[in-house]
Backbone as a printed PyTorch tensor [residue, N CA C, xyz], in Angstrom:
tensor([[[  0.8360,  -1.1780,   0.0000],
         [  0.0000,   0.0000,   0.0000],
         [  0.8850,   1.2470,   0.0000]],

        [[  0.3160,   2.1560,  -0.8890],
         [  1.1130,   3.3610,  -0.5830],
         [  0.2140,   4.5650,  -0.3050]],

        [[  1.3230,   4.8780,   1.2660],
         [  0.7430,   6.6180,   1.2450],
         [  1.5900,   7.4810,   1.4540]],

        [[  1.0650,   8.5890,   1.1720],
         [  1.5110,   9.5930,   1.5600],
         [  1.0640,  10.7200,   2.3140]],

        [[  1.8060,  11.6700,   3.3520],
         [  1.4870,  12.4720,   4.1710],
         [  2.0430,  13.5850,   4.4620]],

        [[  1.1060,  14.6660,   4.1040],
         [  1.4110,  15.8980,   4.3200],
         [  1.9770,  16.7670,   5.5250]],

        [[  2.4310,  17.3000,   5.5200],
         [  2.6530,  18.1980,   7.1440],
         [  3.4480,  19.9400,   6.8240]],

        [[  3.1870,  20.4060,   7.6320],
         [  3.9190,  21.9960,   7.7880],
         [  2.5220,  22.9970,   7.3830]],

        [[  1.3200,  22.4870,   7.3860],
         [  0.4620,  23.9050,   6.5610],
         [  0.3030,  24.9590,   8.2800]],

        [[ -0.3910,  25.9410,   7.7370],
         [ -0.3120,  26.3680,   9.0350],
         [ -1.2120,  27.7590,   8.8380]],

        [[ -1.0880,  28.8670,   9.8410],
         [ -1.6050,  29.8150,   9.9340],
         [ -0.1850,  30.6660,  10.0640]],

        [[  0.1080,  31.8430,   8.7400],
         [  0.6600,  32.4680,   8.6830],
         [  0.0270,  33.8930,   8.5720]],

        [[  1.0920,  35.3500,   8.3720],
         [  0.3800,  36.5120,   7.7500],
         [  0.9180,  36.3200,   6.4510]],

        [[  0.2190,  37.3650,   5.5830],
         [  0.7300,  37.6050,   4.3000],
         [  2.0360,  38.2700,   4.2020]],

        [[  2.7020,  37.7090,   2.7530],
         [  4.5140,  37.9710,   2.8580],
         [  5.2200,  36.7770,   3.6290]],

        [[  4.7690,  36.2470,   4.4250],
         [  5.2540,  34.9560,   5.7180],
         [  5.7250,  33.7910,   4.5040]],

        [[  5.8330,  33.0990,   5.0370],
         [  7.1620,  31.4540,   4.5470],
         [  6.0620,  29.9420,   5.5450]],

        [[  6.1980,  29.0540,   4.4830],
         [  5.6650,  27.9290,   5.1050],
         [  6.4340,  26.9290,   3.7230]],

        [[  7.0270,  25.5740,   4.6400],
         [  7.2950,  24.7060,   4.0920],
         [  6.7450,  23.5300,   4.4350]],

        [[  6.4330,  22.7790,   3.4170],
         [  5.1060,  21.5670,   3.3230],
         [  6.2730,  20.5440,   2.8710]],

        [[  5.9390,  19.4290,   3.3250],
         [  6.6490,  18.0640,   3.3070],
         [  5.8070,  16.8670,   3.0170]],

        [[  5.9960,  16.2870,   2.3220],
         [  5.3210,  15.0730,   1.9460],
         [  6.3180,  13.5720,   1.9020]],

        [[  5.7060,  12.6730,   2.9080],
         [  6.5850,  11.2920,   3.1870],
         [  5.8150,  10.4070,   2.6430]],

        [[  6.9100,   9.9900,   1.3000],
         [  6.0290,   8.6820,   0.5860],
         [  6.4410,   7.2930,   1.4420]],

        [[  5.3030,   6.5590,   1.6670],
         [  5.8690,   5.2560,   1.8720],
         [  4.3630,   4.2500,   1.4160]],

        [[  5.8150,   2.6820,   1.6620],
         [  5.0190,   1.7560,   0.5210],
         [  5.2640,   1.7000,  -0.2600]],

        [[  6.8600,   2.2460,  -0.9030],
         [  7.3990,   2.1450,  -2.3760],
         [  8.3230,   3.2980,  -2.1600]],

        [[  9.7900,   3.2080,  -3.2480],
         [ 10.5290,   3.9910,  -3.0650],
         [ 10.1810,   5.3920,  -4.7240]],

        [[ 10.7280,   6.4100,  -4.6790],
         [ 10.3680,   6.9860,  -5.3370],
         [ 10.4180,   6.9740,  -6.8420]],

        [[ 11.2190,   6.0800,  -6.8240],
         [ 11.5170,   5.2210,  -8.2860],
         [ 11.9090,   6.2200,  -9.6520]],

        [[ 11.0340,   6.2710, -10.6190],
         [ 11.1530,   7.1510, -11.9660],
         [  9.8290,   8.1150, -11.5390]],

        [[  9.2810,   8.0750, -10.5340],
         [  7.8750,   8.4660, -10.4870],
         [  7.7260,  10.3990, -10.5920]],

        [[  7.0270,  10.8290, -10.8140],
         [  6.5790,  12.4180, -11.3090],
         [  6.0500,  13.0180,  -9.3970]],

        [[  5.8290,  13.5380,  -9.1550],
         [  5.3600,  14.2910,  -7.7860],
         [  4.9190,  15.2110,  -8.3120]],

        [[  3.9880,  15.5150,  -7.7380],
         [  2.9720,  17.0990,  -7.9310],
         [  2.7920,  17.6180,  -6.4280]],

        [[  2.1340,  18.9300,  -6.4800],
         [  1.5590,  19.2670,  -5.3030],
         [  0.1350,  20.2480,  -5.8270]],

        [[ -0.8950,  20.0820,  -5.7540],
         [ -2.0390,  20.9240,  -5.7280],
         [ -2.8740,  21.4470,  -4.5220]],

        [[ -4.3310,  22.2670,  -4.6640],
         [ -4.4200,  22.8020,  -4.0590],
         [ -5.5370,  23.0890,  -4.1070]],

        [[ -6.7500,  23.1160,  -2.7900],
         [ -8.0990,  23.5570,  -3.4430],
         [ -8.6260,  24.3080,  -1.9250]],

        [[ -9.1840,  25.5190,  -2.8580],
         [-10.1210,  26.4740,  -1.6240],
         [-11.2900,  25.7960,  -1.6430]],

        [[-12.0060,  26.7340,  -0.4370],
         [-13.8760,  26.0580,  -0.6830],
         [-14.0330,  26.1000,  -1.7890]],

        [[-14.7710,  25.1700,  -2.1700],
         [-16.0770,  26.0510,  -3.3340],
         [-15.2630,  25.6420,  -4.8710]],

        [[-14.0390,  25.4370,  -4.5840],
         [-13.2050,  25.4680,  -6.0620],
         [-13.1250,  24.1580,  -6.5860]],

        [[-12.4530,  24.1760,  -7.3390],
         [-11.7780,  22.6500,  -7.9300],
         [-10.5060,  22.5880,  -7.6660]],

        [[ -9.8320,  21.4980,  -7.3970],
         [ -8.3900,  21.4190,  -7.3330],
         [ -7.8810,  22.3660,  -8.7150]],

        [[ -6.5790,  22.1650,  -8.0340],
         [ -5.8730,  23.4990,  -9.0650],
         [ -4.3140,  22.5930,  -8.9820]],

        [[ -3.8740,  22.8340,  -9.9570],
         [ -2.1250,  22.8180,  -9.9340],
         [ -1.2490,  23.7810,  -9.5520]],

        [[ -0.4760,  23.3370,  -8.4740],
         [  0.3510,  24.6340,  -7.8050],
         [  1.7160,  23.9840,  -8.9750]],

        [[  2.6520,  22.3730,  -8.4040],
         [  3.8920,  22.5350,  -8.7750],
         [  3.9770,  20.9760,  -9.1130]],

        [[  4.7410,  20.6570, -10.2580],
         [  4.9940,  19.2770, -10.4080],
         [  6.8670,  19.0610, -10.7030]],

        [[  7.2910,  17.7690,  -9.9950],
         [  8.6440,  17.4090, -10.1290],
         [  8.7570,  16.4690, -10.9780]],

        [[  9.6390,  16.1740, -11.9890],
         [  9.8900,  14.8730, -12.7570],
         [ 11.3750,  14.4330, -11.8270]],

        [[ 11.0170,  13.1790, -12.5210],
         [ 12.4200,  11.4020, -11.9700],
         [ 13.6180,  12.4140, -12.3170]],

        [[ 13.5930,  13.3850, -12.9590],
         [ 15.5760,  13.7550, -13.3810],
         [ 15.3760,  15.6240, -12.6350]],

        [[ 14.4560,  15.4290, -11.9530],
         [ 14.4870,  16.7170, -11.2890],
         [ 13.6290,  18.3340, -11.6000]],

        [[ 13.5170,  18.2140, -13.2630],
         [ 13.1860,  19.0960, -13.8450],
         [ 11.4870,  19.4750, -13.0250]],

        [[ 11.0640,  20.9640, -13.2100],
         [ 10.0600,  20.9480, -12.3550],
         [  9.4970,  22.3330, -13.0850]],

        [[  8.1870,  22.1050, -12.8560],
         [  6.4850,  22.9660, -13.4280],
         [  6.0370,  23.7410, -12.6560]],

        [[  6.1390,  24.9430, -12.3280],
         [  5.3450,  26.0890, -11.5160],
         [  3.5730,  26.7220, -11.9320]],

        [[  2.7650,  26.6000, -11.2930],
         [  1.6830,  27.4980, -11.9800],
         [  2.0050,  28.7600, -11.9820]],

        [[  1.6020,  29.5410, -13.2540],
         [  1.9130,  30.8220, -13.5090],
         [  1.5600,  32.0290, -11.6060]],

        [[  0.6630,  31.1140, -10.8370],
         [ -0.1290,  31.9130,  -9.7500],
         [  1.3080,  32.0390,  -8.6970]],

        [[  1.9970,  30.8250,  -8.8730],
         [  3.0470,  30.8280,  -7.5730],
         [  4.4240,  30.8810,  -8.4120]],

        [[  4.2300,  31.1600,  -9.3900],
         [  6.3300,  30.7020,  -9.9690],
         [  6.8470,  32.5220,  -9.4680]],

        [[  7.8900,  31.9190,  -8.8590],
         [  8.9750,  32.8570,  -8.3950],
         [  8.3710,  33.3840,  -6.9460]],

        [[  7.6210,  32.2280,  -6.3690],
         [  7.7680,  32.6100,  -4.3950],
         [  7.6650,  30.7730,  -4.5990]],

        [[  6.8700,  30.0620,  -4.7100],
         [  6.8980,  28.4190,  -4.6570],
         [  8.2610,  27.7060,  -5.1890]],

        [[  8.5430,  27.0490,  -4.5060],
         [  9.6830,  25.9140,  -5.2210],
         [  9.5250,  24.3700,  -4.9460]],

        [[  9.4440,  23.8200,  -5.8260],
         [  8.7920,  22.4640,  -5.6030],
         [ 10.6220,  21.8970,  -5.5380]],

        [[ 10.6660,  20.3850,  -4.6510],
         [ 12.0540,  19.9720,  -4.4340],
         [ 11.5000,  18.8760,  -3.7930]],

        [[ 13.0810,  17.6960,  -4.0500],
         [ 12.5900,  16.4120,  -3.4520],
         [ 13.8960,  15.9280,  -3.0060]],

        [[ 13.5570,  15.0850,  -1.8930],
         [ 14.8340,  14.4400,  -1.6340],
         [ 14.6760,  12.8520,  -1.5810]],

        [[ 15.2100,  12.0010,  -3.0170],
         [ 15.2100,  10.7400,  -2.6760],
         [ 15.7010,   9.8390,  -1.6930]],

        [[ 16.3820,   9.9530,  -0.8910],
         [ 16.9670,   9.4580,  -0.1760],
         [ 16.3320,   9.6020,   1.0500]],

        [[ 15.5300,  10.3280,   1.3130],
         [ 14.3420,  10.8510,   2.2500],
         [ 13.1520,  10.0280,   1.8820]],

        [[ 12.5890,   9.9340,   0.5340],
         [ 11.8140,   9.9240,   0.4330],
         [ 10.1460,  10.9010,   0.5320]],

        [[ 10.9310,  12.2830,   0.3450],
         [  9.9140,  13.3460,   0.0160],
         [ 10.2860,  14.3240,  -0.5480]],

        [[  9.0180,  14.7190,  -1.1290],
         [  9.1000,  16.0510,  -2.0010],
         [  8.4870,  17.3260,  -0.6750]],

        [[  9.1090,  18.6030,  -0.9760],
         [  8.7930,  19.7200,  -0.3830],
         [  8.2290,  20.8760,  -1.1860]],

        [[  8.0060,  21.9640,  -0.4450],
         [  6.8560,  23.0110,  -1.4750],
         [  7.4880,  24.1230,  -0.4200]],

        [[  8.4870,  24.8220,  -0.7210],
         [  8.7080,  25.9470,  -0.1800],
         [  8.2020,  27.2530,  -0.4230]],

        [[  7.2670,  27.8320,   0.0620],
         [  6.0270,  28.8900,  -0.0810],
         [  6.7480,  30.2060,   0.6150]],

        [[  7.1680,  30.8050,   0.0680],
         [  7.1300,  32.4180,  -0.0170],
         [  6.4640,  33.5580,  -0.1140]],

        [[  6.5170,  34.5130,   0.2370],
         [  5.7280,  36.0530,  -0.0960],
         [  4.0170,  35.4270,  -0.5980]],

        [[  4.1670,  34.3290,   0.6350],
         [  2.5050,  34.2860,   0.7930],
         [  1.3430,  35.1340,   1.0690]],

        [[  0.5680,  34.8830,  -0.0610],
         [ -1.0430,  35.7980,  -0.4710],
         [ -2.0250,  35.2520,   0.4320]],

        [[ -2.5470,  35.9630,   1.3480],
         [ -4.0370,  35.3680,   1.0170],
         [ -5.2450,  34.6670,  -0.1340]],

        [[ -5.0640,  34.6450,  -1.2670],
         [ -5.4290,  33.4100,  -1.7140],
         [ -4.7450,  32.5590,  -2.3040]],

        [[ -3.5860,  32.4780,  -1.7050],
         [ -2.9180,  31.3820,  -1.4720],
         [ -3.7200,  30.1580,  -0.3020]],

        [[ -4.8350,  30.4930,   0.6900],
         [ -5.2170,  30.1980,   1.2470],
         [ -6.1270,  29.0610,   0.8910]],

        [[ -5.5820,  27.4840,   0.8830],
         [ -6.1240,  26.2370,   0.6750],
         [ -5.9180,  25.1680,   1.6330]],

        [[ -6.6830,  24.0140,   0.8390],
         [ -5.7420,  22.7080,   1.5490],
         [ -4.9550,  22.1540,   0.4820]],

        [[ -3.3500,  21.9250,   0.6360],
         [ -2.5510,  21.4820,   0.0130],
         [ -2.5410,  20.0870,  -0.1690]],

        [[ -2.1260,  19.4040,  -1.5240],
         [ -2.6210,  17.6680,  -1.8150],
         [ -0.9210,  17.4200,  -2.1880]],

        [[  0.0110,  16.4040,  -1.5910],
         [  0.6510,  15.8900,  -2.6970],
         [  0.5160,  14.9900,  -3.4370]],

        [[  0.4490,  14.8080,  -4.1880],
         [  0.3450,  13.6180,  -5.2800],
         [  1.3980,  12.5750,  -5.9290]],

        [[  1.4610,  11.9950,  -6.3030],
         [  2.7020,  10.9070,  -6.7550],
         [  1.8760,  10.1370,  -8.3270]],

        [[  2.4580,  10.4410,  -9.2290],
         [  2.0690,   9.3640, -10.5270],
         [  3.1780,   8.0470, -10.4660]],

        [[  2.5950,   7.4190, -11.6300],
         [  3.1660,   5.9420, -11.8610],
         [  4.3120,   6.6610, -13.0930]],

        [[  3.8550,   7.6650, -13.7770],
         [  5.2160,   7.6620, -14.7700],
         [  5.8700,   9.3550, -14.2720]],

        [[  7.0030,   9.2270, -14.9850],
         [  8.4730,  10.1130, -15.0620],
         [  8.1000,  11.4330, -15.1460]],

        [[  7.1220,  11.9170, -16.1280],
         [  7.0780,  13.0820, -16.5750],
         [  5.7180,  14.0660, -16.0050]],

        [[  6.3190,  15.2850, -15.8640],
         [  5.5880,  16.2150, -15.4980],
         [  4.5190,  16.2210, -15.8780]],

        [[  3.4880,  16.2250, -15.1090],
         [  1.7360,  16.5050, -15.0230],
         [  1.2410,  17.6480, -14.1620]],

        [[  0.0960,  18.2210, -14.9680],
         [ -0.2970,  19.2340, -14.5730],
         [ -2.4180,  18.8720, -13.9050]],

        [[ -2.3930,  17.8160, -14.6140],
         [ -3.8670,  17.2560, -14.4080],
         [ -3.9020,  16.2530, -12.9190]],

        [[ -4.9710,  16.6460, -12.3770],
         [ -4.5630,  16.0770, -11.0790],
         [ -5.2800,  14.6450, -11.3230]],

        [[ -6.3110,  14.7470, -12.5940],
         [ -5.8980,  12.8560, -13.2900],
         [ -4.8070,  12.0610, -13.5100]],

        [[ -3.8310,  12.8430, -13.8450],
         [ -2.8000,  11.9770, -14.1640],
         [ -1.8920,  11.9380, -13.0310]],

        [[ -2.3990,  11.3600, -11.8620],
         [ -1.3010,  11.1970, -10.1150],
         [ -2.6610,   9.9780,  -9.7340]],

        [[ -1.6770,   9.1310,  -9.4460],
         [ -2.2720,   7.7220,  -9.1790],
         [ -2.5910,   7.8030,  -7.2720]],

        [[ -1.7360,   8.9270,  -6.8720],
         [ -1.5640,   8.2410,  -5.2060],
         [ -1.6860,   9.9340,  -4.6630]],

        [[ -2.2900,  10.0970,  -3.8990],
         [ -2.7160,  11.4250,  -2.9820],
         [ -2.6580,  10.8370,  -1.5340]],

        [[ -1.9150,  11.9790,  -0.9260],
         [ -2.2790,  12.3170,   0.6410],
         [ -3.1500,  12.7120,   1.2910]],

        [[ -3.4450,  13.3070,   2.5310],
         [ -4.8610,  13.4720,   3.2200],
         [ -4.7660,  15.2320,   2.9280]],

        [[ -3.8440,  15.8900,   2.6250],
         [ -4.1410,  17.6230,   2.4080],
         [ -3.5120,  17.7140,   4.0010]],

        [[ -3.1900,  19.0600,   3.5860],
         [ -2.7430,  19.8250,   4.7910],
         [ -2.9620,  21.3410,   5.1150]],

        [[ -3.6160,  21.9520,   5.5120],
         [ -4.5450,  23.0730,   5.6710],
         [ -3.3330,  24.3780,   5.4520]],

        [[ -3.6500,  25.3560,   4.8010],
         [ -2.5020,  26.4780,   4.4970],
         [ -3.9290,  27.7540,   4.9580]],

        [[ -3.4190,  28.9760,   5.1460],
         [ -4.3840,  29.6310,   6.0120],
         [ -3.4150,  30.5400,   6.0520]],

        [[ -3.3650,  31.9770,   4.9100],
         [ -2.8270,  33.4910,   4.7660],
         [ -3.2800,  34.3160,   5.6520]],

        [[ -3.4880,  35.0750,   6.4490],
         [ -4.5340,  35.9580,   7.0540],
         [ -3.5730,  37.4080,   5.8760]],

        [[ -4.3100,  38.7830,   6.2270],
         [ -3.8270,  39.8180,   5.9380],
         [ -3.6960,  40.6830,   6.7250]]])
């Protein structure tokens, strides 16, 4: 069985820093793709950041240049380092894990999700 589990969301102000961690287990990280998304009330999931097997990595136009998506195999997790946080930045964060290599932006294409981890901007 594999899961995975989120941790670090939190209650920050706006401009503030939060780093999110995700521990895969039940399999090692192999060639596999990592994402991280994101959904307010009322919305649909959204794509924040996706990692490919050789490192290369996908920003949504909403977070590129404060988000940095990063992983450590040898750990066994990917991280989401959040910067010059917005208030609607304000979600619950998902990581995700696919079966293949390459970057995805569809939160169809991630075979394995965590339970979310609550993120909360005030102003």
């Amino acid at each position: 069985q594999v899961q995975l589990v989120e941790s670090g969301g939190g209650l920050v102000q706006a401009g503030g820093s939060l780093r999110l961690a995700c521990v895969v287990s039940g399999r090692t990280f192999g060639n596999s793709a990592m994402g991280w998304f994101r959904q307010a009330p009322g919305k649909e999931r959204e794509f924040v950041a996706s990692i490919a097997w050789n490192d290369n990595t996908d920003h949504a136009d909403s977070v590129k240049g404060r988000f940095t998506i990063s992983r450590d195999k040898a750990k066994n997790t990917v991280n989401l380092q959040m910067n010059r946080l917005k208030p609607e930045d304000t979600a619950v964060y998902f990581c995700a894990a696919r079966r293949l290599s390459t970057i995805a932006t569809m939160a169809s294409a991630y075979s394995y999700w965590g339970q979310g981890t609550q993120v909360t901007v005030s102003s």
